[in-house]
Tab-separated table of C-alpha atoms and ligand atoms in Angstrom:
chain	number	residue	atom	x	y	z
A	245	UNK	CA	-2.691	33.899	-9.413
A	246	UNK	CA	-0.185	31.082	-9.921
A	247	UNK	CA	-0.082	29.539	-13.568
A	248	UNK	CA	1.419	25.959	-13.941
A	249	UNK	CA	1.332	24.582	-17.728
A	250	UNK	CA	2.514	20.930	-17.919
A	251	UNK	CA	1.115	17.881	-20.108
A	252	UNK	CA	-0.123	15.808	-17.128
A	253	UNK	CA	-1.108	17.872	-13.420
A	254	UNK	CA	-0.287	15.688	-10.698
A	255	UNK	CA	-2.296	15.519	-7.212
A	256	UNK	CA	-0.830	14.263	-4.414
A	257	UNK	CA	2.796	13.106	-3.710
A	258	UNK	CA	2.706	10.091	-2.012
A	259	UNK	CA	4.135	6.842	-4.052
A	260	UNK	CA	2.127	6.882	-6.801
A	261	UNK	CA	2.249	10.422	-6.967
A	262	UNK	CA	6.040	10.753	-7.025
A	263	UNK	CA	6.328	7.387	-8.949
A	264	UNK	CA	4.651	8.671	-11.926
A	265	UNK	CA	6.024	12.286	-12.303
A	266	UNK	CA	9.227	10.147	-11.975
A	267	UNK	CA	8.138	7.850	-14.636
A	268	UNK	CA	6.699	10.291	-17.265
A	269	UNK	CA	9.762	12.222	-16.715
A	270	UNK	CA	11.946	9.096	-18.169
A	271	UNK	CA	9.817	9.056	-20.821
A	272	UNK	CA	10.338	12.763	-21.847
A	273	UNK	CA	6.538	13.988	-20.718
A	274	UNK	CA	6.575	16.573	-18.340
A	275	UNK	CA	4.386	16.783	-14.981
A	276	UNK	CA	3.581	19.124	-12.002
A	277	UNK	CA	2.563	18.041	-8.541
A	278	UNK	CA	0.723	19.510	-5.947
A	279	UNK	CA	0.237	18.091	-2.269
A	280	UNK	CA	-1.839	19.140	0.138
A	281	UNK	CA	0.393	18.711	3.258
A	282	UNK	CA	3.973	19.768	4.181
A	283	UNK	CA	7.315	17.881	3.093
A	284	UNK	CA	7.643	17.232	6.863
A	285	UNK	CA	4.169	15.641	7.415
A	286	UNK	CA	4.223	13.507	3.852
A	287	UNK	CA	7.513	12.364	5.047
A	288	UNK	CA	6.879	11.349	8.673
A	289	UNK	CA	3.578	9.553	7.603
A	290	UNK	CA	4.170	5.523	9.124
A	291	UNK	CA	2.642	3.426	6.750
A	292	UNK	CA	3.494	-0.078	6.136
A	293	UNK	CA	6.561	-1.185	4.420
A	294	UNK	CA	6.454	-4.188	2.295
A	295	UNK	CA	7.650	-3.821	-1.317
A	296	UNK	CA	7.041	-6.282	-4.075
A	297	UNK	CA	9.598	-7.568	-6.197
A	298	UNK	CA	7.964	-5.063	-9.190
A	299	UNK	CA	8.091	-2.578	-7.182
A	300	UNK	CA	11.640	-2.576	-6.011
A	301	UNK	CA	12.414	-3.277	-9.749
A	302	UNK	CA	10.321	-0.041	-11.253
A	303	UNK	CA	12.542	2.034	-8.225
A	304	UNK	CA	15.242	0.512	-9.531
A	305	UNK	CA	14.754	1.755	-12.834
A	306	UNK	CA	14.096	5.171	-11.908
A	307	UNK	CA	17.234	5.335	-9.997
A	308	UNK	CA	15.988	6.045	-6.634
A	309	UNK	CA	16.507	2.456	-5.037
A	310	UNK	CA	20.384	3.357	-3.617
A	311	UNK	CA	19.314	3.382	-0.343
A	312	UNK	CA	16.741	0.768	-0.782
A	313	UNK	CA	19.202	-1.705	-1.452
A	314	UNK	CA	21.186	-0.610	1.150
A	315	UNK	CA	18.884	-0.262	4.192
A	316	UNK	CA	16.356	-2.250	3.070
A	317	UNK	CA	15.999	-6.163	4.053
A	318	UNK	CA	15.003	-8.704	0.826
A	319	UNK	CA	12.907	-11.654	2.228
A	320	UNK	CA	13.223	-15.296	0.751
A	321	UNK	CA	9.952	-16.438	2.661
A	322	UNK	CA	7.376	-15.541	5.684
A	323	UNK	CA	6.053	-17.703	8.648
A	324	UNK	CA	2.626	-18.322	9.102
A	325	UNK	CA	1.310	-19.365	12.430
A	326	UNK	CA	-1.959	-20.739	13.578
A	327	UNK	CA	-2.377	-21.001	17.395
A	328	UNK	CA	1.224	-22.175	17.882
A	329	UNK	CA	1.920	-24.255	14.942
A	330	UNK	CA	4.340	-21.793	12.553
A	331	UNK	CA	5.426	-23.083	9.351
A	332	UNK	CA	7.391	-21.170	6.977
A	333	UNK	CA	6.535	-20.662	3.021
A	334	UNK	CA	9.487	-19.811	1.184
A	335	UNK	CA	9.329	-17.648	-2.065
A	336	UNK	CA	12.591	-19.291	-3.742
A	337	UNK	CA	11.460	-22.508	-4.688
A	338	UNK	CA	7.678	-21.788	-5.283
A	339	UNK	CA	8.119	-18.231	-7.292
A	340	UNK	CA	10.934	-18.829	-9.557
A	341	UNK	CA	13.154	-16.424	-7.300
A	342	UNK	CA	11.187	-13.864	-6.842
A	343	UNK	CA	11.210	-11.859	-2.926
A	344	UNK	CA	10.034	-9.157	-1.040
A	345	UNK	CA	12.130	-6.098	0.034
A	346	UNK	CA	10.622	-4.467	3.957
A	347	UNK	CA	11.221	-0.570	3.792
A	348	UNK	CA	9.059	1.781	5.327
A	349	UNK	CA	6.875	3.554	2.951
A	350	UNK	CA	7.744	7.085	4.373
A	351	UNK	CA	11.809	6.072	3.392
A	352	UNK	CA	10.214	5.477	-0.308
A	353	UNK	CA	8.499	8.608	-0.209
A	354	UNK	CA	11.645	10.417	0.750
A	355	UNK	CA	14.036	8.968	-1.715
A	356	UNK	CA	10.926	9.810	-4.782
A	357	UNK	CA	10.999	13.283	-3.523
A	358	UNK	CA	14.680	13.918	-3.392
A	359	UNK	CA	15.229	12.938	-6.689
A	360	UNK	CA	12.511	14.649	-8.250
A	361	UNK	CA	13.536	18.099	-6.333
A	362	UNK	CA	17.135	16.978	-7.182
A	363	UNK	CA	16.172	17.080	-10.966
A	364	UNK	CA	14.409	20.842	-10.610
A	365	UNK	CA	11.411	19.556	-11.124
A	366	UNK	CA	8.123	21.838	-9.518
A	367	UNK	CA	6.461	19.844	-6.697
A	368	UNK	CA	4.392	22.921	-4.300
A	369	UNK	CA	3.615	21.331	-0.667
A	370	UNK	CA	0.731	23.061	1.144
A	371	UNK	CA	-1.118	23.095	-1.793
A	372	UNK	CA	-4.063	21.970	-2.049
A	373	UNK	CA	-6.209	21.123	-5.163
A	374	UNK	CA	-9.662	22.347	-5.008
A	375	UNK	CA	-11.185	21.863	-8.256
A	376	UNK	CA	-10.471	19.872	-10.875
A	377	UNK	CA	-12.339	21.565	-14.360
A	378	UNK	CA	-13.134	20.838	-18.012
A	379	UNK	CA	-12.174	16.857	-17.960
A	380	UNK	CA	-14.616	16.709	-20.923
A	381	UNK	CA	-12.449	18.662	-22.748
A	382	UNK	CA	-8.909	18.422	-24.522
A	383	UNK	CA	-7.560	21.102	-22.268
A	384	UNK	CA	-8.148	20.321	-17.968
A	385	UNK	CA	-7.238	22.157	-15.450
A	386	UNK	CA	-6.817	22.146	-12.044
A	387	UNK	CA	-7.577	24.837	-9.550
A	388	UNK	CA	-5.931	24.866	-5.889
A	389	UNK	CA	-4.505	27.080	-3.385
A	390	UNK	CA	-0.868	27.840	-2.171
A	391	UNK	CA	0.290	30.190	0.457
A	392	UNK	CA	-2.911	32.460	0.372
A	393	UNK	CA	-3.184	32.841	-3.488
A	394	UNK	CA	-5.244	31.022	-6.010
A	395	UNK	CA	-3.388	29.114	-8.665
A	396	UNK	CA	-4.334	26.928	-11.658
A	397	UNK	CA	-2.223	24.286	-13.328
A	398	UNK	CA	-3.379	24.107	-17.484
A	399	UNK	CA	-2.805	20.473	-18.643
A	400	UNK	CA	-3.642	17.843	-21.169
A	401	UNK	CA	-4.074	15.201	-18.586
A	402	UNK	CA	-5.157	15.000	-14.420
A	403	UNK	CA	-3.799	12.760	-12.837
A	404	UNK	CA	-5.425	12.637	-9.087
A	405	UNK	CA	-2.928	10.430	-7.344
A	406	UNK	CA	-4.520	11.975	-3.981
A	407	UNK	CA	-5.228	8.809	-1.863
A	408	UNK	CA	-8.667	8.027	-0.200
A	409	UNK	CA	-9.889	11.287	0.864
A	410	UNK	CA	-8.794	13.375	-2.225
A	411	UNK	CA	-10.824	15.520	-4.617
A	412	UNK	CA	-9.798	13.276	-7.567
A	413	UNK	CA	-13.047	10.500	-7.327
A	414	UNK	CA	-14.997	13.523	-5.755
A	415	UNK	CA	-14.710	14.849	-9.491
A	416	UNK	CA	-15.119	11.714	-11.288
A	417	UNK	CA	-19.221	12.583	-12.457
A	418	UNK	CA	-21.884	10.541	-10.563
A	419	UNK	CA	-23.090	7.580	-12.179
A	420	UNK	CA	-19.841	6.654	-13.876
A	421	UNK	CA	-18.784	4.285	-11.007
A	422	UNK	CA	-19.938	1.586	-9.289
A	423	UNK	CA	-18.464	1.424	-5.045
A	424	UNK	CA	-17.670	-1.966	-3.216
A	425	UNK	CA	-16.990	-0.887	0.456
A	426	UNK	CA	-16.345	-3.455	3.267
A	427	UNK	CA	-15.501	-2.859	6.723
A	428	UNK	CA	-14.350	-5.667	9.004
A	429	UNK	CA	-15.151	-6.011	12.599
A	430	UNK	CA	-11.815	-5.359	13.805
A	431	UNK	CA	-8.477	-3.154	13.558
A	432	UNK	CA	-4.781	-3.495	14.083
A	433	UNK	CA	-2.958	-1.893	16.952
A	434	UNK	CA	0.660	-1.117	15.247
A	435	UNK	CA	3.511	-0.654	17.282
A	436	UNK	CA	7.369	0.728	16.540
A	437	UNK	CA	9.678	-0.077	19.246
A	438	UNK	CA	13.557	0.049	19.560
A	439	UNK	CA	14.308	-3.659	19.842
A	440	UNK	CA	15.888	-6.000	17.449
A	441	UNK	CA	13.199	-8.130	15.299
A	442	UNK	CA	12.756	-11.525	16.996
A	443	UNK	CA	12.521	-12.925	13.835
A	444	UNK	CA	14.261	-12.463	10.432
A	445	UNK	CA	11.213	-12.905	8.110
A	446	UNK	CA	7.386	-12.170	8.848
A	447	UNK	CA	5.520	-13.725	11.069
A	448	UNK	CA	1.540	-13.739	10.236
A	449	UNK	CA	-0.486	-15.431	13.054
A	450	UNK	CA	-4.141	-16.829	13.724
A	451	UNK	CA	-4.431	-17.219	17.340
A	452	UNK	CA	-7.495	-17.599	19.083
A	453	UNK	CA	-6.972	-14.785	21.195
A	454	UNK	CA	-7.038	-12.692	17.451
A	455	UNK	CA	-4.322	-11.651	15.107
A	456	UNK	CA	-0.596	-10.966	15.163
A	457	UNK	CA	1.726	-9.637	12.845
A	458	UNK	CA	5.877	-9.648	13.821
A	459	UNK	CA	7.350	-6.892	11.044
A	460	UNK	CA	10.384	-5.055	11.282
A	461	UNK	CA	11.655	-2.243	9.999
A	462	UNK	CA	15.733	-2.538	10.961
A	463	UNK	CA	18.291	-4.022	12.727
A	464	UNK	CA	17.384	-2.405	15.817
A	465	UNK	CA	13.660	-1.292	15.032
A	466	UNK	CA	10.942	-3.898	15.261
A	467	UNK	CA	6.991	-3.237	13.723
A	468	UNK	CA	4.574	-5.391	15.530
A	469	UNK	CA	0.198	-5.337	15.119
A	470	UNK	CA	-2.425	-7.103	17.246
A	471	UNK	CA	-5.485	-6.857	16.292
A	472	UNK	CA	-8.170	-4.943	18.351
A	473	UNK	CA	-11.601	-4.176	18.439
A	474	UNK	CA	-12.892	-1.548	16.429
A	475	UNK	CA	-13.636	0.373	19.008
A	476	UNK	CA	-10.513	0.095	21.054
A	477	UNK	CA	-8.378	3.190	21.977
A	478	UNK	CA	-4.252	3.454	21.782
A	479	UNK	CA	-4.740	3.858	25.449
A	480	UNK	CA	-6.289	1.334	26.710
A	481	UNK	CA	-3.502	-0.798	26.082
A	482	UNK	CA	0.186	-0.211	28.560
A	483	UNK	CA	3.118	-1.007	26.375
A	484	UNK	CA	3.232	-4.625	29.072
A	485	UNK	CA	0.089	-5.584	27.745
A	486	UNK	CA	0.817	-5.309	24.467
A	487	UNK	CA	3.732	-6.922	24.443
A	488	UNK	CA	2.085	-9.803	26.390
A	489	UNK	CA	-0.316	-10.006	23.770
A	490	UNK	CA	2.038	-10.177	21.453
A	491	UNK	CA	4.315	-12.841	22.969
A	492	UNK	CA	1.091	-15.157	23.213
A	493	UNK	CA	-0.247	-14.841	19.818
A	494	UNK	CA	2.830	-14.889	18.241
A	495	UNK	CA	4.283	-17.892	20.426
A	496	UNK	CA	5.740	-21.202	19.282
A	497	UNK	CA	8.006	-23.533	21.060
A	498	UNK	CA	11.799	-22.710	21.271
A	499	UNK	CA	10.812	-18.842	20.546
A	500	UNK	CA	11.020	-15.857	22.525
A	501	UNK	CA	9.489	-12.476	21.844
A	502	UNK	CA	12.088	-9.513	22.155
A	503	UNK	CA	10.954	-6.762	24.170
A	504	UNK	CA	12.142	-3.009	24.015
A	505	UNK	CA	10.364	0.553	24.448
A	506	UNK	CA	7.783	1.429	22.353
A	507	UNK	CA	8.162	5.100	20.796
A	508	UNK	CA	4.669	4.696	18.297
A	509	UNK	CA	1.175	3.232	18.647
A	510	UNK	CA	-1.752	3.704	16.535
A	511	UNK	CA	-4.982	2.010	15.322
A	512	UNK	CA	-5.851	1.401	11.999
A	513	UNK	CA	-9.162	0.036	10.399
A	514	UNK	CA	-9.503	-2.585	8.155
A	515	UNK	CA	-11.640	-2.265	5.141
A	516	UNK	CA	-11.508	-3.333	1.594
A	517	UNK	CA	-12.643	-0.455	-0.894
A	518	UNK	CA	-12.702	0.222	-4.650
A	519	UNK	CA	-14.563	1.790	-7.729
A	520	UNK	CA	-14.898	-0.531	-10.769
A	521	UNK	CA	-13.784	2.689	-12.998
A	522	UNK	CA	-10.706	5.016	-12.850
A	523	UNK	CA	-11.036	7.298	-15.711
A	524	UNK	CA	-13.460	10.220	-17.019
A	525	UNK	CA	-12.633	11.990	-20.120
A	526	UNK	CA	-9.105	13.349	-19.296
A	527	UNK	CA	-8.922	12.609	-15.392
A	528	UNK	CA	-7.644	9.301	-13.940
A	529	UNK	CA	-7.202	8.161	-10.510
A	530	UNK	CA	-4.294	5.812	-9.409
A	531	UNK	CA	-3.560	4.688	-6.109
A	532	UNK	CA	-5.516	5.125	-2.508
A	533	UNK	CA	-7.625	7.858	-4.542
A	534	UNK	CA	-9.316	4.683	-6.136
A	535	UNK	CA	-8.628	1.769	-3.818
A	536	UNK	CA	-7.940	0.365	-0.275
A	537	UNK	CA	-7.174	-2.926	0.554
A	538	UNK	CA	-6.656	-4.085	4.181
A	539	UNK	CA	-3.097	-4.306	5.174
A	540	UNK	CA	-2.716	-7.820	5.588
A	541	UNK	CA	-1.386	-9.135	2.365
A	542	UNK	CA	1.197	-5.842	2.562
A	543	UNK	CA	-0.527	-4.697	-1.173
A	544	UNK	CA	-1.800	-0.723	-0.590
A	545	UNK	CA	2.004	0.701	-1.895
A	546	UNK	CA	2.108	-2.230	-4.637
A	547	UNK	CA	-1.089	-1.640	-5.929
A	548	UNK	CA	-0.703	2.126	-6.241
A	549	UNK	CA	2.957	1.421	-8.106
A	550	UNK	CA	1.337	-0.722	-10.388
A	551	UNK	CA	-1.355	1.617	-11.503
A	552	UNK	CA	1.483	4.152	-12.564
A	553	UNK	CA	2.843	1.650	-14.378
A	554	UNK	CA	-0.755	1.270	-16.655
A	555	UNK	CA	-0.989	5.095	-16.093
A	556	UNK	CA	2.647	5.419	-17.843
A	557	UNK	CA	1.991	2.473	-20.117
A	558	UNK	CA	-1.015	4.661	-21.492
A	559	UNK	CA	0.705	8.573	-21.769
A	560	UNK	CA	3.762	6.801	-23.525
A	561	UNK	CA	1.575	5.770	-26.074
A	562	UNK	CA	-0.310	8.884	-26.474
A	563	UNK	CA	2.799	11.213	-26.363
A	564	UNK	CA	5.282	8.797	-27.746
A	565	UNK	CA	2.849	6.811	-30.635
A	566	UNK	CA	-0.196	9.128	-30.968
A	567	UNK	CA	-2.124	6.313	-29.694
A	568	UNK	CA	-4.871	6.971	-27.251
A	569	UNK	CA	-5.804	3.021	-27.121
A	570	UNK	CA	-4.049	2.047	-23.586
A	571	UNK	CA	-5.537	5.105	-21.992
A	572	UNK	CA	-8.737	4.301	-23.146
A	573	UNK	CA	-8.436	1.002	-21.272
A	574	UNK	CA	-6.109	2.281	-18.172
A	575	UNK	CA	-9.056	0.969	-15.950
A	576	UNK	CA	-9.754	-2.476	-16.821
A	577	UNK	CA	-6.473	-3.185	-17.188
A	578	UNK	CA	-5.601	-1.760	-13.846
A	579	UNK	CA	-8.524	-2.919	-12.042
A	580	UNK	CA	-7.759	-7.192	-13.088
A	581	UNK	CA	-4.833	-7.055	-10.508
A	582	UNK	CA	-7.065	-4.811	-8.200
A	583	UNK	CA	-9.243	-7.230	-7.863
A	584	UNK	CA	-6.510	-10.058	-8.034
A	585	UNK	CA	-4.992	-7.955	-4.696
A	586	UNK	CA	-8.412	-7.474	-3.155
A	587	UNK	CA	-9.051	-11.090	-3.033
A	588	UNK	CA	-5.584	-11.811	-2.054
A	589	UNK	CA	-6.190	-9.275	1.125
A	590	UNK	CA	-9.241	-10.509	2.080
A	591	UNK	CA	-8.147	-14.262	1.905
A	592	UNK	CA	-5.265	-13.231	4.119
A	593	UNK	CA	-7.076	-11.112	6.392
A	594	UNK	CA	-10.102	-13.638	6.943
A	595	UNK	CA	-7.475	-16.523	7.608
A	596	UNK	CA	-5.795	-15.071	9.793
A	597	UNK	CA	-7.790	-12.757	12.178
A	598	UNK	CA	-10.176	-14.272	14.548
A	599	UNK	CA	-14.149	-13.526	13.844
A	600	UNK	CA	-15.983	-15.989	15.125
A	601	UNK	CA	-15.725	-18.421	18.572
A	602	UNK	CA	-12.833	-21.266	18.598
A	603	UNK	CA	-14.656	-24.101	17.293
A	604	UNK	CA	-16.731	-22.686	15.052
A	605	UNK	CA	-17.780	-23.218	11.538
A	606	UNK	CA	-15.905	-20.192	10.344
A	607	UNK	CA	-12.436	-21.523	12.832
A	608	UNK	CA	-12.649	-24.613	11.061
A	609	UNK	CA	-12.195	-23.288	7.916
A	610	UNK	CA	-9.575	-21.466	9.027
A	611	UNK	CA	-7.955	-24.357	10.146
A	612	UNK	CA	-8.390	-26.375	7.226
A	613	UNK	CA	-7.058	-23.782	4.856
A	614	UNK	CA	-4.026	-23.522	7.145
A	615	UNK	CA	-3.190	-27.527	7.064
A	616	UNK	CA	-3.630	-27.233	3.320
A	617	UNK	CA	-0.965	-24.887	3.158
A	618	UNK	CA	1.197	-27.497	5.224
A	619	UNK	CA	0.411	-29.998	3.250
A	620	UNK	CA	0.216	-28.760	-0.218
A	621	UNK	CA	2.503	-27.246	-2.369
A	622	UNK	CA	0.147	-25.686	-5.296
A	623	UNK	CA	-1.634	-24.333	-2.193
A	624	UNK	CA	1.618	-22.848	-0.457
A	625	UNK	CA	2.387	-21.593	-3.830
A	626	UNK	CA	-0.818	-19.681	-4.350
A	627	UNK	CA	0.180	-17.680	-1.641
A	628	UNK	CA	3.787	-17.238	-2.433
A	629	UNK	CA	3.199	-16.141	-5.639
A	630	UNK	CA	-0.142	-13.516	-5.000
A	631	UNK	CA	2.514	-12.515	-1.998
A	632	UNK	CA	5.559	-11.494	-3.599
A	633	UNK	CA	3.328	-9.927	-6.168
A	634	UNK	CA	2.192	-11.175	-9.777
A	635	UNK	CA	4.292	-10.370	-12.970
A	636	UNK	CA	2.422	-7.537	-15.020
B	183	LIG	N1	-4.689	18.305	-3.123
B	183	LIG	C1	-3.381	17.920	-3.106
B	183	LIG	N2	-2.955	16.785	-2.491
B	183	LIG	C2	-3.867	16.020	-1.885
B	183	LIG	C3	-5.246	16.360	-1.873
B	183	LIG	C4	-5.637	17.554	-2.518
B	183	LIG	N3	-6.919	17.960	-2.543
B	183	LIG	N4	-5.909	15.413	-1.176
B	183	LIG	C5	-4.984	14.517	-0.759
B	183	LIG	N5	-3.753	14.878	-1.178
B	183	LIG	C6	-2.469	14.201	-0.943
B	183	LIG	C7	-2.324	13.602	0.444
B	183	LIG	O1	-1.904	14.586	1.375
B	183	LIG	C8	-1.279	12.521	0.214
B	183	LIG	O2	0.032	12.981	0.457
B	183	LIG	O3	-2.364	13.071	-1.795
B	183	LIG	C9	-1.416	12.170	-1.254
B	183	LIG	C10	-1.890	10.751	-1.463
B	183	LIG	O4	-0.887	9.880	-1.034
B	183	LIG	P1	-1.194	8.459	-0.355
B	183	LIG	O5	-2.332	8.581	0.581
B	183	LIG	O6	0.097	7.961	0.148
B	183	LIG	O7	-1.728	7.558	-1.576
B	183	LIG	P2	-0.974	6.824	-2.757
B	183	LIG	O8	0.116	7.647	-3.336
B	183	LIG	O9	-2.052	6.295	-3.618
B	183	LIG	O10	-0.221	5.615	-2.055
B	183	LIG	C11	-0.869	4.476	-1.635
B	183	LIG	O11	-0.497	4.811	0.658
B	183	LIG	O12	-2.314	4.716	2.118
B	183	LIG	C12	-1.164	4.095	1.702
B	183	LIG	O13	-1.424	1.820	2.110
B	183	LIG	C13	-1.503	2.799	1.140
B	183	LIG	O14	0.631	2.130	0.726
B	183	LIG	C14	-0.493	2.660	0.089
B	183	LIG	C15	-0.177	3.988	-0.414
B	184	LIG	C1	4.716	-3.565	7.931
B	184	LIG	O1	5.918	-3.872	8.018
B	184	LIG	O2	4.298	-2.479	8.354
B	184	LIG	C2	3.759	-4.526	7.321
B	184	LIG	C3	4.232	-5.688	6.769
B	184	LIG	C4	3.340	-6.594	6.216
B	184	LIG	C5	1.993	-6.304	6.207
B	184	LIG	C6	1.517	-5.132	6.751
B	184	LIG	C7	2.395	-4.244	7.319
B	184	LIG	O3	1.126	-7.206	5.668
């Protein structure tokens, strides 16, 4: 039997994971973590990459943003397209300064892990949690599995930072939370491909043929989605039709699409889910474990980051101030900007992915919400501002 004592038990190490055990660390409170999967799995996970301007500044402030800043690209605006007409909305001008920063999440999840290992801090891969116990009481634990033997980490607080399919809202009692679940009626086909980005910012485009996304993730490696049915396969598409696709939907005069060879493909579904509470007694959830938004407004990693940052807000003050107020209210302060990024997400993804015939009542919305944007500035800078990611 393996016994871990620490004041808050981690599960999972993705972001928020990592980001917190980082966090509390900073603050003097220690932390374990288990994860379920390998170092080499957690790190070769492709996710998407787009960091808000908080978020690059919390990395920042742990220290683990060196290579961040060197490999990764800061964005002054993003180009919005709709059938052919692209317009671009800068941040600059319309956010007081603020950007985005495009790094993969899996180079984020590397750099947490480093310098949480590099501190001698206990992090067990292949460990699963398979119980969380006693959250009614002052003394939780959690019960998992590593390398054949049982183990148990004794804690004052759980933290299940385990993402969508974890045990953490599994353990949360029944009753305590209310679900909101939607599932749109399409998905994104992502490809990676070894070809310089034909563009230097984002490209987000309504075409009536459906969605396109132009991302990038380097010089030399472009990150490109079209969306699909929900029932489409990875192969039923050769790497010439997608980029065909691609080159139409994304289109605009003067422009050409860069091709190269494509060395990942995968579909994704696109649903909006969350609980309207986060906390039982001593166990909170943060992250995927509570909340998915579709990828579209580039909020999943930013929304997990800024629950740690309640989550830490809340400890701090019961370690550091023998308060236990802002952990009594880690939930609705968290879930205001969930629901701020939910509705940002969905007004993104309905805009821009096509759901109904050209023409129609639901297109013409579309359409007029797109020439507002050209023609407005307040509207422009609604977008900007829910984009590059609200202050806390
Ligand atoms: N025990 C231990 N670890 C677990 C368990 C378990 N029972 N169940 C799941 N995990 C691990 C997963 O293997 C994963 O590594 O928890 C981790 C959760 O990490 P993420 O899914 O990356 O979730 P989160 O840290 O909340 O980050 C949110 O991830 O899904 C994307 O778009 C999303 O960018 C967002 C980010
Ligand atoms: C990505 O680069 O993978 C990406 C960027 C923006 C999004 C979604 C994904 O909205």
């Amino acid at each position: 039997m393996i016994n871990l004592k620490t004041q808050v038990g981690i599960i999972g190490a993705g972001p928020a994971g990592l980001t917190l055990a980082l966090w509390l660390k900073k603050q003097g409170i220690s932390s374990v973590i288990i994860e379920h999967r390998s170092r080499e799995y957690v790190e070769a996970r492709v996710r998407a990459g787009l960091l808000e301007q908080n978020t690059v500044d919390i990395m920042t402030d742990l220290g683990v943003a060196v290579r961040l800043k060197k490999e990764g690209q800061e964005h002054h605006g993003v180009y919005l397209s709709f059938n052919g007409d692209r317009i671009r909305v800068p941040f600059g001008e319309l956010t007081g300064g603020r950007n985005i920063t495009i790094y993969g999440q899996q180079e984020v999840v590397k750099d947490l892990t480093n310098e949480w290992l590099r501190g001698g801090e206990t992090l067990l891969f292949e460990a699963p949690a398979i119980k969380i116990a006693n959250i009614d009481t002052d003394s939780p634990e959690i019960h998992f599995e590593h390398q054949g033997e049982l183990g148990r980490i004794d804690c004052d607080f759980v933290a299940a930072c385990d993402g969508f399919h974890g045990i953490g809202r599994k353990s949360m009692p029944s009753g305590s939370y209310k679900e909101f679940s939607v599932t749109y009626p399409y998905s994104w086909l992502g490809i990676l491909a070894n070809v310089a980005p034909s563009s230097e910012e984002l490209i987000y485009a309504y075409h009536e043929r459906g969605f396109a996304l132009h991302s990038l993730r380097s010089d030399k490696i472009s990150r490109l989605y079209i969306q699909v049915d929900n029932d489409d396969r990875e192969e039923n598409w050769t790497d010439e039709m997608i980029w065909d696709e691609l080159a139409i939907r994304l289109g605009t005069k003067d422009w050409e699409l860069k091709r190269g060879p494509i060395f990942e493909k995968s579909i994704t579904p696109m649903r909006s889910y969350f609980i309207d509470n986060m906390q039982s007694g001593r166990l909170f959830l943060a992250g995927d474990a509570a909340h998915i938004v579709p990828p579209t407004g580039g909020k999943g990693l930013n929304l997990a980051i800024a629950d740690v940052k309640h989550l830490v807000d809340g400890f701090s003050d019961y370690y550091l101030h023998q308060s236990k107020e802002k952990l009594d209210h880690y939930s609705e302060i968290a879930l205001k900007r969930i629901w701020r990024a939910q509705d940002f997400s969905n007004f993104m993804t309905t805009l821009f992915h096509k759901s109904d015939a050209h023409g129609s009542f639901t297109y013409q919305l579309q359409k007029a919400k797109f020439d507002y944007i050209k023609s407005s500035k307040a509207y422009a800078t609604m977008i900007a501002e829910n984009y590059v990611g609200l202050p806390f």
